[in-house]
Coordinates of C-alpha atoms and ligand atoms in Angstrom, one line a residue:
A65 CA 39.9 55.6 103.4
V66 CA 41.1 52.8 101.5
R67 CA 39.8 49.5 102.8
S68 CA 41.1 46.1 101.2
Q69 CA 39.2 42.9 100.7
V70 CA 39.8 39.9 99.4
V71 CA 37.0 37.4 98.3
E72 CA 37.2 34.2 98.2
S73 CA 36.8 32.0 95.2
S74 CA 35.6 29.0 94.0
R75 CA 33.8 27.5 91.2
A76 CA 30.4 27.0 92.1
W77 CA 28.3 28.7 89.8
W78 CA 26.2 30.2 91.9
R79 CA 28.7 32.4 94.4
H80 CA 28.6 34.6 91.1
A81 CA 25.8 34.3 89.1
V82 CA 23.4 37.0 88.0
V83 CA 20.0 34.9 88.1
Y84 CA 16.8 36.6 86.8
Q85 CA 13.7 36.5 88.8
I86 CA 10.3 35.7 86.5
Y87 CA 7.0 36.4 88.6
V88 CA 5.0 33.8 86.6
R89 CA 1.5 35.5 85.9
S90 CA 3.8 38.5 84.5
F91 CA 6.1 37.8 82.4
A92 CA 4.3 36.4 79.2
D93 CA 1.3 34.8 78.1
G94 CA 1.7 31.6 76.1
N95 CA -2.3 30.7 76.2
G96 CA -3.5 34.5 76.0
D97 CA -6.1 33.9 78.9
G98 CA -4.2 36.7 81.0
T99 CA -2.1 35.2 82.7
G100 CA 1.5 34.4 82.7
D101 CA 2.3 31.0 81.6
I102 CA 4.9 28.2 81.4
A103 CA 4.5 28.4 77.5
G104 CA 4.8 32.5 78.0
M105 CA 8.0 31.6 79.6
R106 CA 9.8 29.4 77.2
S107 CA 9.0 31.6 74.7
R108 CA 11.5 34.2 76.2
L109 CA 14.8 31.9 77.0
P110 CA 16.3 32.8 73.9
Y111 CA 16.0 36.7 75.0
L112 CA 16.8 35.5 79.0
E113 CA 20.0 33.8 76.8
R114 CA 20.9 37.2 74.8
L115 CA 20.3 39.0 78.5
G116 CA 23.5 37.0 80.1
I117 CA 21.6 35.3 83.3
D118 CA 22.9 32.5 84.6
A119 CA 19.6 31.0 86.5
I120 CA 16.5 31.9 86.7
W121 CA 14.4 32.1 90.2
V122 CA 11.0 30.8 89.2
N123 CA 7.9 32.8 92.0
P124 CA 5.8 30.0 93.3
W125 CA 4.0 28.1 90.4
Y126 CA 2.3 25.6 92.4
R127 CA -1.8 25.1 92.5
S128 CA -2.7 27.7 94.3
P129 CA -5.7 30.1 95.0
L130 CA -3.5 32.6 94.0
L131 CA -4.8 35.1 97.3
D132 CA -1.1 35.9 98.5
G133 CA 0.1 36.0 94.0
G134 CA 1.1 31.9 94.5
Y135 CA 3.0 31.9 98.1
D136 CA -0.5 30.4 99.2
V137 CA 0.6 26.8 97.9
A138 CA -2.7 24.1 98.0
D139 CA -0.4 21.7 96.6
Y140 CA 3.8 21.8 96.4
R141 CA 4.2 19.1 93.8
E142 CA 1.5 20.3 91.2
I143 CA 1.8 23.7 88.8
D144 CA -1.0 25.6 88.6
E145 CA -3.4 25.0 86.1
R146 CA -3.2 28.2 84.9
F147 CA 0.4 28.5 84.6
G148 CA 0.8 24.9 82.9
T149 CA 1.0 21.5 84.2
T150 CA 4.2 19.5 86.0
S151 CA 6.1 17.6 83.6
E152 CA 5.6 21.2 81.7
A153 CA 7.1 22.5 84.3
E154 CA 9.8 19.7 84.0
A155 CA 10.7 20.5 80.4
F156 CA 11.1 24.2 81.0
I157 CA 13.9 23.4 83.6
A158 CA 15.2 20.9 81.0
E159 CA 15.2 23.2 77.9
A160 CA 16.1 26.6 79.7
R161 CA 19.6 24.5 80.7
S162 CA 20.0 23.7 76.8
H163 CA 20.5 27.6 76.8
G164 CA 22.9 27.6 79.9
I165 CA 20.5 28.7 82.9
R166 CA 19.7 26.7 85.6
V167 CA 16.3 27.0 87.4
L168 CA 15.6 27.7 91.4
V169 CA 12.2 27.0 92.7
D170 CA 10.7 28.9 94.6
L171 CA 9.7 26.7 98.3
V172 CA 7.3 28.3 101.1
P173 CA 7.5 26.2 103.9
N174 CA 6.2 28.6 106.5
H175 CA 2.8 28.8 105.6
T176 CA 0.8 26.6 103.2
S177 CA -3.3 27.8 101.4
W178 CA -6.0 27.6 103.6
D179 CA -6.7 24.8 100.3
H180 CA -4.3 22.5 101.2
L181 CA -5.7 19.4 101.8
W182 CA -4.0 19.5 105.5
F183 CA -5.6 22.4 107.0
K184 CA -8.4 21.2 105.0
A185 CA -7.7 18.2 107.8
A186 CA -7.3 20.0 110.2
L187 CA -11.1 21.9 110.0
A188 CA -12.4 18.8 109.7
A189 CA -10.3 17.7 112.8
P190 CA -11.8 18.5 116.6
A191 CA -9.3 20.4 118.8
G192 CA -6.3 18.4 119.9
S193 CA -5.9 16.1 116.9
D194 CA -3.3 15.2 115.4
E195 CA -4.3 17.1 111.7
R196 CA -4.8 20.4 114.1
A197 CA -0.9 19.8 115.7
R198 CA 0.6 20.4 112.2
Y199 CA -0.6 23.8 112.3
H200 CA -1.0 26.6 115.4
F201 CA -4.7 25.8 116.2
L202 CA -4.8 27.3 120.1
D203 CA -7.9 28.3 122.4
G204 CA -8.6 31.9 122.3
R205 CA -8.2 33.9 125.6
G206 CA -11.6 35.8 127.1
D207 CA -14.8 34.3 128.9
H208 CA -15.6 32.0 126.1
G209 CA -12.8 32.2 124.1
E210 CA -13.8 34.9 122.2
L211 CA -10.6 36.5 121.5
P212 CA -6.8 35.7 119.9
P213 CA -4.3 34.1 121.6
N214 CA -2.3 36.5 122.1
D215 CA -1.7 39.9 120.2
W216 CA 0.5 38.9 117.3
Q217 CA 0.3 41.1 114.3
S218 CA 0.1 40.0 110.4
V219 CA 2.5 41.5 108.7
F220 CA -0.2 42.6 106.1
G221 CA -2.2 43.8 108.9
G222 CA -4.7 42.7 111.7
P223 CA -4.4 40.4 113.9
A224 CA -2.4 37.1 113.2
W225 CA -5.5 34.6 114.5
T226 CA -8.9 34.1 112.7
R227 CA -11.3 31.8 114.5
V228 CA -12.7 28.4 113.0
P229 CA -16.4 27.4 113.5
D230 CA -15.9 25.0 116.5
G231 CA -14.5 28.1 117.9
Q232 CA -10.1 27.8 117.9
W233 CA -7.6 29.7 116.2
Y234 CA -4.9 29.0 113.9
L235 CA -1.7 31.6 113.2
H236 CA -1.1 33.2 110.3
L237 CA 1.6 35.4 109.7
F238 CA 0.9 36.7 106.4
D239 CA -3.5 36.3 105.0
E240 CA -5.6 34.8 107.0
S241 CA -5.2 32.2 103.6
Q242 CA -1.8 31.7 104.5
P243 CA -2.3 28.9 107.7
D244 CA 1.3 29.1 109.2
V245 CA 2.5 25.2 109.7
N246 CA 3.7 23.9 112.8
W247 CA 7.9 23.2 112.4
E248 CA 8.5 21.1 115.5
H249 CA 5.3 18.3 114.3
P250 CA 7.9 15.5 112.8
E251 CA 5.3 15.2 109.2
V252 CA 6.1 18.8 108.3
A253 CA 10.1 18.4 107.9
D254 CA 9.4 15.3 106.2
E255 CA 6.7 16.2 103.4
F256 CA 8.9 19.4 103.0
E257 CA 12.4 17.3 102.3
A258 CA 10.3 15.0 100.0
V259 CA 9.1 18.4 98.1
M260 CA 13.0 19.2 97.6
R261 CA 13.6 16.1 96.7
F262 CA 10.5 16.1 94.1
W263 CA 11.9 18.9 92.4
L264 CA 15.6 18.4 92.4
D265 CA 14.6 15.3 91.2
R266 CA 12.9 16.8 88.6
G267 CA 16.4 19.1 87.3
A268 CA 15.5 22.4 89.8
A269 CA 18.7 23.5 90.5
G270 CA 17.8 24.5 94.2
F271 CA 15.5 27.1 96.2
R272 CA 14.3 30.1 97.2
I273 CA 13.0 29.6 100.1
D274 CA 10.5 31.6 101.3
V275 CA 10.2 33.3 104.7
A276 CA 13.6 31.6 106.0
H277 CA 13.2 33.8 109.6
G278 CA 9.8 32.5 110.3
L279 CA 9.5 29.1 110.4
A280 CA 9.7 28.3 114.2
K281 CA 7.9 30.3 116.8
A282 CA 8.8 30.4 120.5
P283 CA 6.8 28.1 122.8
G284 CA 4.3 29.6 124.5
Y285 CA 2.9 31.8 122.6
P286 CA 4.1 35.3 123.9
D287 CA 2.4 38.1 123.6
V288 CA 5.0 41.0 122.3
G289 CA 3.2 44.0 123.5
G290 CA 0.7 45.2 120.7
A291 CA 4.9 45.3 118.6
A292 CA 3.4 45.5 115.1
N293 CA 4.6 43.0 112.5
D294 CA 6.7 44.8 109.3
G295 CA 8.1 40.7 108.6
R296 CA 11.8 41.0 110.0
G297 CA 12.5 41.0 113.1
Q298 CA 14.7 39.9 116.4
P299 CA 14.1 37.2 118.5
E300 CA 13.4 39.4 121.7
E301 CA 11.1 41.9 120.1
L302 CA 9.0 38.9 118.2
P303 CA 9.3 35.3 119.4
Y304 CA 8.2 34.4 115.7
Y305 CA 11.3 35.7 113.7
D306 CA 14.9 34.3 113.5
R307 CA 14.3 32.3 116.4
D308 CA 17.6 29.5 117.0
E309 CA 15.2 26.8 116.6
I310 CA 15.2 27.5 112.6
H311 CA 18.7 26.2 112.2
P312 CA 18.2 22.2 112.5
I313 CA 15.6 23.2 110.0
V314 CA 18.7 24.0 107.7
R315 CA 21.0 21.9 108.2
R316 CA 18.8 18.8 107.4
W317 CA 17.6 20.6 104.1
R318 CA 21.6 21.1 102.6
R319 CA 21.8 17.4 103.3
V320 CA 19.6 16.5 101.5
L321 CA 21.1 19.2 98.7
D322 CA 24.6 17.7 99.4
E323 CA 23.0 14.5 98.1
Y324 CA 22.6 15.7 94.8
D325 CA 25.1 16.9 92.0
D326 CA 25.9 19.9 90.0
D327 CA 26.2 22.2 92.7
R328 CA 22.5 22.5 93.7
M329 CA 22.2 25.6 96.3
M330 CA 19.4 26.9 98.5
V331 CA 19.2 31.4 99.1
A332 CA 17.2 32.4 102.3
E333 CA 14.6 35.0 102.2
A334 CA 15.7 36.3 105.3
W335 CA 14.6 39.2 106.6
V336 CA 17.0 39.8 109.4
A337 CA 19.6 41.9 111.4
A338 CA 23.0 41.9 109.1
A339 CA 24.6 41.5 111.8
R340 CA 22.6 37.8 111.8
R341 CA 22.3 36.8 108.4
P342 CA 25.7 35.0 109.1
L343 CA 23.9 32.4 111.0
Y344 CA 21.9 31.3 108.3
L345 CA 25.2 31.3 106.0
R346 CA 27.3 28.7 108.1
P347 CA 28.8 25.9 105.8
D348 CA 26.6 23.2 107.0
E349 CA 23.3 25.4 106.4
Y350 CA 22.7 28.4 103.3
H351 CA 24.9 28.7 99.9
Q352 CA 23.1 32.1 100.0
A353 CA 20.3 35.0 101.4
F354 CA 19.2 37.4 100.4
D355 CA 21.2 40.8 101.2
F356 CA 18.3 43.6 101.2
D357 CA 20.8 46.1 102.4
L358 CA 21.2 47.7 99.0
L359 CA 17.4 47.2 98.5
T360 CA 16.4 49.3 101.5
A361 CA 19.3 52.1 101.2
T362 CA 18.3 55.7 100.2
W363 CA 20.9 57.2 97.4
D364 CA 23.9 57.9 99.4
A365 CA 27.0 57.3 98.3
D366 CA 29.0 56.6 101.7
D367 CA 25.3 54.4 102.9
F368 CA 26.0 52.4 99.9
A369 CA 29.8 52.0 100.5
S370 CA 29.5 51.1 104.2
I371 CA 26.6 48.2 103.4
I372 CA 28.8 46.7 100.6
A373 CA 31.4 46.8 102.7
A374 CA 30.0 45.4 105.9
S375 CA 28.2 43.0 103.2
I376 CA 31.5 41.4 101.6
S377 CA 33.2 40.8 105.1
S378 CA 30.1 39.1 106.5
A379 CA 29.2 36.7 104.0
Q380 CA 32.8 35.9 103.4
A381 CA 33.9 35.2 107.0
V382 CA 31.6 32.2 106.5
G383 CA 32.6 31.1 103.4
S384 CA 29.3 32.6 101.4
D385 CA 29.4 35.1 98.6
P386 CA 27.0 38.5 98.7
T387 CA 23.6 38.3 97.2
W388 CA 23.0 42.2 95.8
V389 CA 19.5 42.4 94.9
L390 CA 18.3 45.8 94.2
S391 CA 14.3 44.9 93.3
N392 CA 11.7 42.1 93.5
H393 CA 8.2 41.3 93.5
D394 CA 7.5 43.0 97.1
V395 CA 8.8 46.7 96.8
V396 CA 8.2 49.9 94.9
R397 CA 10.6 49.6 91.4
H398 CA 14.0 51.2 92.1
P399 CA 13.3 53.4 89.2
T400 CA 10.3 54.6 91.3
R401 CA 12.4 54.7 95.0
Y402 CA 15.2 56.7 93.6
G403 CA 13.0 59.1 91.5
L404 CA 11.8 60.5 95.6
P405 CA 13.2 61.9 98.0
N406 CA 15.7 60.0 100.4
D407 CA 13.0 61.0 103.3
I408 CA 10.0 59.5 101.4
E409 CA 8.7 55.6 101.9
P410 CA 8.2 55.0 98.9
G411 CA 5.5 51.6 99.6
L412 CA 3.3 54.6 102.0
W413 CA 3.3 57.2 98.8
L414 CA 2.5 54.8 96.2
L415 CA -1.7 55.1 98.4
D416 CA -1.8 59.0 98.2
G417 CA 1.8 61.3 98.1
D418 CA 2.6 63.9 96.2
R419 CA 3.5 62.9 93.1
G420 CA 5.4 66.3 92.4
L421 CA 7.6 65.0 94.3
L422 CA 8.6 62.0 91.7
D423 CA 11.4 62.6 89.5
E424 CA 11.2 59.9 86.6
E425 CA 13.7 61.1 85.0
R426 CA 16.5 60.9 88.0
G427 CA 15.3 57.6 88.9
T428 CA 16.0 56.0 85.5
R429 CA 19.4 57.5 86.0
R430 CA 19.9 56.4 89.3
A431 CA 18.7 52.8 88.6
R432 CA 20.8 52.4 85.4
A433 CA 24.1 53.7 87.4
A434 CA 22.7 51.2 90.4
A435 CA 22.0 48.0 88.0
M436 CA 26.1 48.3 87.2
V437 CA 27.7 49.6 90.0
T438 CA 25.6 45.4 91.7
F439 CA 27.0 43.7 88.3
A440 CA 30.3 45.4 89.4
L441 CA 30.7 44.1 92.6
P442 CA 31.9 40.7 93.9
G443 CA 28.9 37.4 94.7
S444 CA 25.4 37.0 92.3
A445 CA 23.3 39.9 91.5
Y446 CA 19.6 38.8 91.6
V447 CA 17.6 41.2 88.7
Y448 CA 13.9 41.4 88.9
Q449 CA 12.5 40.7 85.7
G450 CA 11.9 44.2 83.7
D451 CA 14.6 45.8 85.4
E452 CA 16.8 44.8 83.0
L453 CA 13.9 47.1 80.7
G454 CA 14.0 49.9 83.1
L455 CA 10.8 49.5 83.9
P456 CA 9.2 51.9 86.7
E457 CA 6.5 51.1 89.7
A458 CA 3.1 51.4 87.9
W459 CA 2.5 53.8 90.9
D460 CA -1.1 55.0 89.4
L461 CA -3.0 51.5 89.3
P462 CA -6.6 52.1 90.2
L463 CA -7.9 51.0 93.2
D464 CA -10.4 48.8 92.3
V465 CA -7.8 46.6 90.2
L466 CA -5.7 45.6 93.4
Q467 CA -5.3 41.6 94.2
D468 CA -2.6 42.4 96.8
P469 CA -4.2 41.0 100.0
I470 CA -2.3 43.7 101.8
W471 CA -4.6 46.4 100.2
H472 CA -7.5 44.6 101.8
D473 CA -5.9 43.6 105.7
S474 CA -4.4 47.2 105.8
E475 CA -8.0 48.2 106.1
H476 CA -7.1 50.4 102.7
T477 CA -4.3 51.6 104.0
V478 CA -1.1 50.4 102.2
K479 CA -2.3 50.0 98.6
G480 CA 0.8 46.8 97.9
R481 CA 2.7 45.4 95.8
D482 CA 0.8 45.1 92.7
G483 CA 2.1 48.1 91.3
C484 CA 5.1 45.9 90.6
R485 CA 4.1 42.9 89.3
V486 CA 2.7 44.5 86.8
P487 CA 2.4 42.3 83.0
I488 CA 5.8 42.9 80.7
P489 CA 5.6 45.1 77.6
W490 CA 7.3 42.6 75.3
E491 CA 6.3 44.9 71.9
P492 CA 5.3 48.9 71.7
T493 CA 1.8 48.3 70.1
G494 CA -1.1 45.6 70.4
E495 CA -3.7 44.7 73.2
S496 CA -1.0 43.9 76.1
L497 CA 2.0 45.3 74.4
G498 CA 3.1 41.9 73.8
F499 CA 2.0 40.2 76.8
G500 CA -0.6 38.0 75.9
T501 CA -3.3 38.3 73.1
D502 CA -6.2 39.0 74.9
G503 CA -5.6 41.2 77.5
S504 CA -3.4 40.7 81.3
W505 CA -4.7 40.4 84.7
L506 CA -3.2 44.5 85.5
P507 CA -3.4 47.0 83.1
Q508 CA -0.1 48.4 81.7
P509 CA 0.6 52.2 82.1
P510 CA 0.7 54.2 78.7
E511 CA 4.7 54.2 79.0
F512 CA 5.0 50.9 79.0
A513 CA 4.8 50.7 75.7
R514 CA 8.2 53.2 75.1
L515 CA 10.0 50.6 77.3
A516 CA 8.8 47.7 75.9
A517 CA 11.8 45.1 75.0
A518 CA 11.3 45.3 70.8
A519 CA 11.5 49.0 71.4
Q520 CA 15.0 48.8 73.1
E521 CA 16.2 45.7 71.2
N522 CA 19.4 47.2 69.6
E523 CA 18.8 50.7 70.1
P524 CA 22.1 52.5 71.7
G525 CA 21.7 53.5 75.0
S526 CA 18.4 51.5 75.8
T527 CA 18.2 50.3 79.2
L528 CA 18.2 46.7 77.7
E529 CA 21.5 47.4 76.1
L530 CA 23.0 48.9 78.9
Y531 CA 22.4 45.1 80.4
R532 CA 23.7 43.3 77.7
T533 CA 27.0 45.1 77.6
A534 CA 27.5 45.2 80.7
L535 CA 26.4 41.4 81.7
E536 CA 29.0 40.4 79.4
L537 CA 31.8 42.9 80.6
R538 CA 30.9 40.9 83.4
R539 CA 31.1 37.6 82.2
A540 CA 34.9 38.2 80.4
R541 CA 35.8 41.0 82.9
L542 CA 34.6 40.3 86.7
V543 CA 33.7 36.4 86.9
D544 CA 37.4 35.3 87.7
E545 CA 38.1 38.2 89.8
V546 CA 39.1 37.9 93.2
G547 CA 39.9 41.7 94.4
F548 CA 37.8 44.1 96.1
E549 CA 39.4 47.6 97.1
L550 CA 37.0 50.9 98.0
V551 CA 38.7 53.5 96.9
D552 CA 38.0 57.1 98.0
R553 CA 37.5 59.5 95.5
G554 CA 35.5 62.5 97.2
P555 CA 32.5 63.3 99.0
S556 CA 29.1 61.7 97.1
V557 CA 31.2 59.5 95.0
L558 CA 31.3 55.6 95.1
A559 CA 34.3 54.1 93.7
F560 CA 35.4 50.3 93.7
R561 CA 38.6 48.7 92.3
R562 CA 38.5 44.7 91.2
G563 CA 42.0 44.0 90.7
D564 CA 44.8 45.3 88.7
S565 CA 43.1 47.0 86.3
F566 CA 39.3 47.4 86.5
T567 CA 37.4 50.5 88.6
C568 CA 33.8 51.5 89.4
V569 CA 33.1 55.2 89.7
T570 CA 29.3 55.9 91.1
H571 CA 28.8 60.1 91.4
M572 CA 25.9 59.7 93.7
G573 CA 26.1 63.7 94.2
D574 CA 24.4 67.0 92.9
D575 CA 27.7 68.7 90.9
H576 CA 29.8 67.0 88.4
A577 CA 32.5 64.1 89.7
E578 CA 36.5 64.1 88.4
L579 CA 36.1 61.5 86.0
P580 CA 39.5 58.9 87.0
D581 CA 42.0 58.0 84.3
G582 CA 41.6 55.4 82.3
E583 CA 39.9 53.6 79.3
V584 CA 36.1 53.6 79.3
L585 CA 34.3 50.3 79.0
L586 CA 31.1 51.4 79.6
S587 CA 28.8 54.0 81.3
S588 CA 25.4 54.5 81.8
G589 CA 24.7 57.9 81.3
P590 CA 26.8 60.0 78.6
L591 CA 30.1 61.1 80.4
H592 CA 30.6 65.7 79.4
D593 CA 34.6 65.3 78.9
D594 CA 36.6 64.4 81.8
R595 CA 33.7 64.7 84.5
L596 CA 31.3 62.3 85.7
P597 CA 27.6 63.5 85.8
P598 CA 25.6 62.7 88.9
D599 CA 24.1 60.0 89.0
T600 CA 26.3 57.3 86.3
T601 CA 28.7 55.0 86.9
V602 CA 31.3 54.2 84.4
W603 CA 33.2 51.1 84.5
L604 CA 37.2 52.0 83.6
A605 CA 40.1 49.6 82.6
S606 CA 42.8 51.6 84.3
Ligands
NOJ170 C1 7.7 36.6 100.9 C2 7.5 36.9 99.6 O1 8.2 37.3 99.0 C3 5.7 37.7 99.5 O2 5.7 37.8 98.3 C4 4.6 36.8 100.3 O3 3.7 37.8 100.2 C5 4.8 36.5 102.0 N1 6.5 36.2 101.9 C6 4.7 35.3 102.3 O4 4.4 34.3 101.9

């Protein structure tokens, strides 16, 4: 079957941007305290420019107890002192721009830290006060209010409610250190608008919005019949996700962004059903919403093809463009995911799965092939730091170093996300492989030495060089190309054309597939004469 789609073209930068995600704590340590920081990020801007990216999304860098890696914000206008200062952040945004790189800031509007002034004020104030109304404080059930107000569960495990000394309970869809704010309180909306302006005034190109699907909770806080909370869902099943009341909030944000020049944008982290995603992408709402369908897909050509076709047409139907994501700081890195059999859940395998099931070489081959697919597609691509080095998950982290609250909140049944947050190896030798001068907050696995950026630099065939070449070719041949067409090249082969003279073919099966005619521009692995080996993508001029 051949399906044809025309992708809307527009000059707005974000429509075809390659956005590089920096997990500040683990990227580069400039002051030698074992934690990444803005000074380290600054020192690596030439590397990022050479990589060929258009923008950076910075994970939360605000003042925070870092109980959920900074998604527990104590002050939205201040940088955590371990990362630097607010004026350094401003200087970083400007300096990145001089390298041709825009900076998106991560905004966390669903919850604050329990160290935020608002929450401290809420604790100090009585039940029924205005201070408590900025959060979700309720009386408990049971004769003495000793039971939580309802049966909602937290994403990380355990009840979504914690009791305070005077007996009331507060809602937290994540860790207990992350109380959910009440978006029906007018001060909440005013404050987040002011915070947005604060960062836009400092040059931010826009925002990645955390838990964009969680801001509204159903009136009356109805029980869910014990349903688990895996962070995603439909409003009928989980009355705290994807509710219609979210959209007026987004429209207000959009009006703020539109007041600024230079195509400011916002991208939603909205874990909603694919059919509901376009609602967030209406012309007066988000510019983009992450498409996690490829990230959650297993290695299967039919699945990839149908996801790609659906994502392009649903984004396009509302005037947006698709966004492609293979990894981020919340999931098992894709070289490891792709090295496991399709029926294994990687996040659960981490704790005590059969290690013999992991084929790391195959995972790496597939990761390289998948990256070339995302870079050849219309729309924008998100790269998580270390993807360009082919870093696998640090799946062997000792339990006593784990920091992710999931480990504790799940009562030690889920290992959590630390394994994708291990500091980047910049050099093949030295204390923390060039990450910093005095260790790193999580241990790096020995194989990171071989994958260090300096070890891959100018090394033909290295993943770093593959990314650089792919991004250069993308810029030269694909960014202005509007056409997209899936092509049927037989079972287990994903193939599509972009315009008249570019074809991307990926062999996702076991045998060899036929290599189409055309000049090979780039391939993710060695080719054998006219055959395309398994787990390989090739770009052809044809
Ligand atoms: C999504 C973020 O990506 C994740 O890291 C965080 O734990 C939750 N939102 C809660 O903020």
